[in-house]
């Protein structure tokens, strides 16, 4: 049994988690940063291709604010959008470029190259070729290695948040406000559970892509932080708003990957199976650069109309003058080549896929949740910036802004040491059922979960589909919970338990909201 004590505990090592850790450490506090993956780089941040928003050409904070609000389809939180539009661009310049040393692509005269993505009225996106997330993540982790008061542990999976109501041996604490005091975490290699006690805990565990059959997210996106925070008693919100990216590479094999919206920003057009451009029909103003939810539904419609499993994205024949496709999009070029598609010569087969979660743990201006001692940042949180539909390249920006704000606030958190001695260590199950270790049980549960979410809680929802989803996911939830209780813990089982809990919440929120807004599209 191992007990660790720290001042600030950060769970998750993408842009928001790393920024929180670096910011909190600057106050001199001891920070413990954990990630469940073996490779510290693995996170949704790593796969972000498009870029990060700043103030571009002929641009202002006010215009950026307007664009984010419009994409959010009327339910973005104006205060949160103002925070991000005001603080984000200078944080990119001062913190990411200045302090961390992140590089962004430049023009031949040394100025930054700004690109454009859907629903932006200005060219204002900084990028590092088509590997922006990779560059940011690499530089943040390099910085963290140099900071003495940050301890970084990979291969540690958070299981549950520790709270004064749920885990203290002192029964009188039930009469006081509940308080988050850290988390229990599984050492993936040994199977031992650590009691990690902290004055402030920041959840930065990313999105939920693995809950859907088709997603641009890596396998680690299992909604862990949202599920843990909910179990601990924090409020979650906007859970019905799951954003689908219009263009993921289509292949009959498993290997599918994001085809950045920036290709359309550089001129690329969508074509249906018959080779016809079609976006004018759906959005006269924006055409191929319409907001994501609109493009996604247009593609869905064209696929159904032409009885095809995909549409095409053609940059080869529509690229802007002087664009060298291979130089601008080296990552996408190489990946497509592996599938024998030369994007300089031919169109790319694409389909929509789950991409980003606009809901999550409800947070205030400093990443503070409704559970004292607990903060949430990045994709696992909901500040309300994205409303019902996120504007392109604002996710890294929001992670950065709230990562910094939560890091500052957490470093000023009151001491909770007096509560630590009464916190119980993890109780391992007594009646282990070793037949539960069959990996096919987990695989099949995921298959059921993912196909139910894709077909019933996907791009186009109906009441009948959602009712079925609630019922099927409810049954699966009961079975997985029972299975989880009587088995030895593994990372895979923890993820499955979190995944099914979040899937249930998404289906329930979606069924209760019969108004189609942004990416929650429900047909009468
Ligand atoms: C993309 O490159 O299309 C994705 C960018 C984003 O999700 O903001």
Short mmCIF file of N, CA, C and O in Angstrom, two decimals, residues 27-97:
data_model
loop_
_atom_site.label_atom_id
_atom_site.label_comp_id
_atom_site.label_asym_id
_atom_site.label_seq_id
_atom_site.Cartn_x
_atom_site.Cartn_y
_atom_site.Cartn_z
N UNK A 27 4.63 28.58 -8.56
CA UNK A 27 4.43 29.19 -7.24
C UNK A 27 5.28 28.52 -6.17
O UNK A 27 5.22 28.88 -5.00
N UNK A 28 6.01 27.49 -6.59
CA UNK A 28 6.87 26.77 -5.63
C UNK A 28 6.17 25.55 -5.03
O UNK A 28 6.78 24.79 -4.26
N UNK A 29 4.93 25.32 -5.38
CA UNK A 29 4.19 24.17 -4.83
C UNK A 29 4.71 22.86 -5.44
O UNK A 29 5.19 22.85 -6.58
N UNK A 30 4.56 21.78 -4.66
CA UNK A 30 4.91 20.47 -5.20
C UNK A 30 3.75 19.95 -6.03
O UNK A 30 2.60 19.95 -5.57
N UNK A 31 4.07 19.51 -7.23
CA UNK A 31 3.03 19.06 -8.16
C UNK A 31 3.30 17.60 -8.53
O UNK A 31 4.44 17.24 -8.83
N UNK A 32 2.25 16.80 -8.48
CA UNK A 32 2.34 15.41 -8.96
C UNK A 32 1.46 15.31 -10.20
O UNK A 32 0.26 15.62 -10.14
N UNK A 33 2.07 14.94 -11.32
CA UNK A 33 1.33 14.84 -12.59
C UNK A 33 1.30 13.38 -12.99
O UNK A 33 2.36 12.74 -13.10
N UNK A 34 0.10 12.83 -13.17
CA UNK A 34 0.03 11.41 -13.56
C UNK A 34 -0.71 11.25 -14.89
O UNK A 34 -1.60 12.02 -15.21
N UNK A 35 -0.32 10.21 -15.62
CA UNK A 35 -1.06 9.86 -16.84
C UNK A 35 -1.16 8.34 -16.91
O UNK A 35 -0.25 7.62 -16.49
N UNK A 36 -2.27 7.87 -17.45
CA UNK A 36 -2.48 6.42 -17.50
C UNK A 36 -1.72 5.75 -18.64
O UNK A 36 -1.60 4.55 -18.69
N UNK A 37 -1.24 6.57 -19.59
CA UNK A 37 -0.60 5.96 -20.75
C UNK A 37 0.88 5.69 -20.49
O UNK A 37 1.49 6.31 -19.63
N UNK A 38 1.43 4.73 -21.24
CA UNK A 38 2.86 4.42 -21.08
C UNK A 38 3.68 5.50 -21.76
O UNK A 38 4.72 5.92 -21.27
N UNK A 39 3.20 5.93 -22.92
CA UNK A 39 3.88 7.00 -23.64
C UNK A 39 3.32 8.33 -23.16
O UNK A 39 2.15 8.63 -23.38
N UNK A 40 4.12 9.15 -22.50
CA UNK A 40 3.62 10.41 -21.94
C UNK A 40 2.99 11.32 -22.99
O UNK A 40 2.13 12.14 -22.68
N UNK A 41 3.40 11.17 -24.26
CA UNK A 41 2.86 12.03 -25.33
C UNK A 41 1.41 11.69 -25.68
O UNK A 41 0.69 12.52 -26.24
N UNK A 42 1.01 10.45 -25.41
CA UNK A 42 -0.30 9.97 -25.90
C UNK A 42 -1.44 10.73 -25.21
O UNK A 42 -1.62 10.65 -24.00
N UNK A 43 -2.20 11.47 -26.00
CA UNK A 43 -3.32 12.26 -25.48
C UNK A 43 -4.03 12.84 -26.70
O UNK A 43 -3.49 12.78 -27.81
N UNK A 44 -5.21 13.41 -26.50
CA UNK A 44 -5.89 14.03 -27.64
C UNK A 44 -5.06 15.18 -28.22
O UNK A 44 -5.09 15.43 -29.43
N UNK A 45 -4.33 15.88 -27.35
CA UNK A 45 -3.51 17.01 -27.83
C UNK A 45 -2.56 16.58 -28.94
O UNK A 45 -2.42 17.26 -29.96
N UNK A 46 -1.95 15.42 -28.73
CA UNK A 46 -0.96 14.93 -29.69
C UNK A 46 -1.52 14.86 -31.12
O UNK A 46 -0.80 15.07 -32.09
N UNK A 47 -2.80 14.56 -31.24
CA UNK A 47 -3.40 14.34 -32.57
C UNK A 47 -4.01 15.59 -33.18
O UNK A 47 -4.59 15.53 -34.26
N UNK A 48 -3.92 16.72 -32.48
CA UNK A 48 -4.51 17.96 -33.02
C UNK A 48 -3.68 18.41 -34.22
O UNK A 48 -2.49 18.66 -34.09
N UNK A 49 -4.33 18.47 -35.37
CA UNK A 49 -3.58 18.83 -36.58
C UNK A 49 -3.68 20.32 -36.87
O UNK A 49 -2.70 20.99 -37.14
N UNK A 50 -4.92 20.83 -36.83
CA UNK A 50 -5.26 22.14 -37.37
C UNK A 50 -4.40 23.27 -36.83
O UNK A 50 -3.61 23.88 -37.55
N UNK A 51 -4.53 23.59 -35.55
CA UNK A 51 -3.74 24.67 -35.00
C UNK A 51 -4.35 25.28 -33.76
O UNK A 51 -5.18 24.65 -33.09
N UNK A 52 -3.93 26.50 -33.48
CA UNK A 52 -4.41 27.20 -32.28
C UNK A 52 -4.67 28.66 -32.68
O UNK A 52 -3.88 29.27 -33.42
N UNK A 53 -5.76 29.17 -32.14
CA UNK A 53 -6.23 30.49 -32.56
C UNK A 53 -5.46 31.62 -31.87
O UNK A 53 -5.21 31.55 -30.66
N UNK A 54 -5.11 32.64 -32.65
CA UNK A 54 -4.62 33.92 -32.07
C UNK A 54 -5.38 35.04 -32.79
O UNK A 54 -6.39 34.78 -33.43
N UNK A 55 -4.91 36.25 -32.65
CA UNK A 55 -5.54 37.35 -33.40
C UNK A 55 -4.78 37.47 -34.73
O UNK A 55 -3.58 37.68 -34.74
N UNK A 56 -5.52 37.30 -35.83
CA UNK A 56 -4.87 37.23 -37.14
C UNK A 56 -4.85 38.54 -37.89
O UNK A 56 -4.83 39.63 -37.29
N UNK A 57 -4.92 38.40 -39.23
CA UNK A 57 -4.86 39.60 -40.07
C UNK A 57 -6.20 40.33 -40.04
O UNK A 57 -7.25 39.70 -40.13
N UNK A 58 -6.18 41.66 -39.91
CA UNK A 58 -7.41 42.47 -39.83
C UNK A 58 -8.38 41.92 -38.80
O UNK A 58 -9.58 41.83 -39.06
N UNK A 59 -7.84 41.54 -37.70
CA UNK A 59 -8.64 40.79 -36.72
C UNK A 59 -8.63 41.51 -35.37
O UNK A 59 -7.74 42.32 -35.09
N UNK A 60 -9.63 41.22 -34.54
CA UNK A 60 -9.66 41.78 -33.18
C UNK A 60 -10.19 40.70 -32.23
O UNK A 60 -10.77 39.71 -32.67
N UNK A 61 -10.01 40.96 -30.93
CA UNK A 61 -10.57 40.05 -29.91
C UNK A 61 -12.08 39.98 -30.04
O UNK A 61 -12.71 38.95 -29.80
N UNK A 62 -12.67 41.11 -30.40
CA UNK A 62 -14.13 41.18 -30.50
C UNK A 62 -14.63 40.27 -31.63
O UNK A 62 -15.64 39.58 -31.49
N UNK A 63 -13.89 40.28 -32.77
CA UNK A 63 -14.31 39.42 -33.88
C UNK A 63 -14.16 37.95 -33.52
O UNK A 63 -15.01 37.12 -33.86
N UNK A 64 -13.08 37.65 -32.81
CA UNK A 64 -12.89 36.26 -32.36
C UNK A 64 -14.03 35.85 -31.43
O UNK A 64 -14.62 34.77 -31.56
N UNK A 65 -14.36 36.73 -30.50
CA UNK A 65 -15.47 36.49 -29.56
C UNK A 65 -16.75 36.18 -30.35
O UNK A 65 -17.44 35.19 -30.08
N UNK A 66 -17.04 37.01 -31.35
CA UNK A 66 -18.27 36.83 -32.15
C UNK A 66 -18.28 35.46 -32.83
O UNK A 66 -19.30 34.78 -32.86
N UNK A 67 -17.15 35.08 -33.41
CA UNK A 67 -17.10 33.81 -34.16
C UNK A 67 -17.31 32.62 -33.22
O UNK A 67 -18.01 31.66 -33.57
N UNK A 68 -16.70 32.68 -32.03
CA UNK A 68 -16.87 31.56 -31.08
C UNK A 68 -18.33 31.49 -30.65
O UNK A 68 -18.94 30.41 -30.59
N UNK A 69 -18.91 32.66 -30.37
CA UNK A 69 -20.31 32.70 -29.92
C UNK A 69 -21.25 32.15 -31.00
O UNK A 69 -22.16 31.39 -30.71
N UNK A 70 -21.00 32.54 -32.25
CA UNK A 70 -21.89 32.09 -33.34
C UNK A 70 -21.81 30.57 -33.51
O UNK A 70 -22.83 29.91 -33.66
N UNK A 71 -20.59 30.04 -33.50
CA UNK A 71 -20.44 28.59 -33.66
C UNK A 71 -21.16 27.86 -32.52
O UNK A 71 -21.77 26.82 -32.73
N UNK A 72 -21.15 28.44 -31.34
CA UNK A 72 -21.77 27.81 -30.15
C UNK A 72 -23.28 27.74 -30.23
O UNK A 72 -23.93 27.15 -29.36
N UNK A 73 -23.87 28.36 -31.26
CA UNK A 73 -25.29 28.25 -31.57
C UNK A 73 -26.21 28.74 -30.44
O UNK A 73 -27.25 28.13 -30.15
N UNK A 74 -25.79 29.81 -29.79
CA UNK A 74 -26.69 30.46 -28.85
C UNK A 74 -26.57 29.98 -27.41
O UNK A 74 -27.20 30.54 -26.52
N UNK A 75 -25.76 28.93 -27.17
CA UNK A 75 -25.68 28.50 -25.75
C UNK A 75 -24.26 28.53 -25.19
O UNK A 75 -23.97 27.92 -24.17
N UNK A 76 -23.38 29.30 -25.85
CA UNK A 76 -22.05 29.47 -25.24
C UNK A 76 -22.16 30.41 -24.05
O UNK A 76 -23.03 31.28 -24.02
N UNK A 77 -21.26 30.24 -23.10
CA UNK A 77 -21.24 31.09 -21.92
C UNK A 77 -20.45 32.37 -22.25
O UNK A 77 -19.23 32.31 -22.43
N UNK A 78 -21.13 33.53 -22.36
CA UNK A 78 -20.43 34.74 -22.83
C UNK A 78 -19.22 35.10 -21.97
O UNK A 78 -18.20 35.55 -22.51
N UNK A 79 -19.31 34.87 -20.65
CA UNK A 79 -18.15 35.24 -19.80
C UNK A 79 -16.94 34.36 -20.10
O UNK A 79 -15.80 34.84 -20.16
N UNK A 80 -17.21 33.08 -20.32
CA UNK A 80 -16.09 32.17 -20.60
C UNK A 80 -15.49 32.48 -21.98
O UNK A 80 -14.26 32.46 -22.15
N UNK A 81 -16.35 32.81 -22.94
CA UNK A 81 -15.84 33.12 -24.29
C UNK A 81 -14.97 34.39 -24.22
O UNK A 81 -13.91 34.48 -24.85
N UNK A 82 -15.40 35.34 -23.41
CA UNK A 82 -14.64 36.59 -23.27
C UNK A 82 -13.26 36.29 -22.66
O UNK A 82 -12.24 36.82 -23.12
N UNK A 83 -13.25 35.45 -21.65
CA UNK A 83 -11.96 35.09 -21.02
C UNK A 83 -11.02 34.50 -22.06
O UNK A 83 -9.84 34.87 -22.18
N UNK A 84 -11.54 33.55 -22.85
CA UNK A 84 -10.68 32.87 -23.83
C UNK A 84 -10.22 33.83 -24.93
O UNK A 84 -9.05 33.84 -25.33
N UNK A 85 -11.16 34.66 -25.43
CA UNK A 85 -10.79 35.60 -26.51
C UNK A 85 -9.82 36.66 -26.00
O UNK A 85 -8.90 37.08 -26.70
N UNK A 86 -9.98 37.09 -24.76
CA UNK A 86 -9.09 38.13 -24.20
C UNK A 86 -7.71 37.59 -23.86
O UNK A 86 -6.70 38.22 -24.14
N UNK A 87 -7.68 36.42 -23.20
CA UNK A 87 -6.41 35.94 -22.64
C UNK A 87 -5.66 34.97 -23.54
O UNK A 87 -4.43 34.86 -23.46
N UNK A 88 -6.44 34.22 -24.37
CA UNK A 88 -5.84 33.13 -25.14
C UNK A 88 -4.71 33.57 -26.06
O UNK A 88 -3.59 33.05 -25.98
N UNK A 89 -4.98 34.53 -26.96
CA UNK A 89 -3.94 34.88 -27.94
C UNK A 89 -2.62 35.31 -27.29
O UNK A 89 -1.54 34.91 -27.75
N UNK A 90 -2.68 36.09 -26.20
CA UNK A 90 -1.39 36.50 -25.62
C UNK A 90 -0.72 35.34 -24.87
O UNK A 90 0.51 35.27 -24.80
N UNK A 91 -1.52 34.41 -24.36
CA UNK A 91 -0.89 33.23 -23.73
C UNK A 91 -0.15 32.38 -24.77
O UNK A 91 0.90 31.82 -24.47
N UNK A 92 -0.71 32.30 -25.98
CA UNK A 92 -0.02 31.54 -27.04
C UNK A 92 1.34 32.20 -27.29
O UNK A 92 2.38 31.53 -27.35
N UNK A 93 1.33 33.51 -27.41
CA UNK A 93 2.59 34.21 -27.73
C UNK A 93 3.57 34.19 -26.55
O UNK A 93 4.73 33.84 -26.70
N UNK A 94 3.07 34.54 -25.36
CA UNK A 94 4.00 34.70 -24.22
C UNK A 94 4.38 33.35 -23.59
O UNK A 94 5.55 33.11 -23.28
N UNK A 95 3.38 32.51 -23.39
CA UNK A 95 3.66 31.25 -22.68
C UNK A 95 4.15 30.16 -23.66
O UNK A 95 5.26 29.66 -23.53
N UNK A 96 3.29 29.84 -24.65
CA UNK A 96 3.66 28.70 -25.53
C UNK A 96 4.93 29.00 -26.34
O UNK A 96 5.85 28.19 -26.38
N UNK A 97 4.94 30.17 -26.97
CA UNK A 97 6.11 30.48 -27.81
C UNK A 97 7.26 30.99 -26.93
O UNK A 97 8.38 30.50 -27.00
#
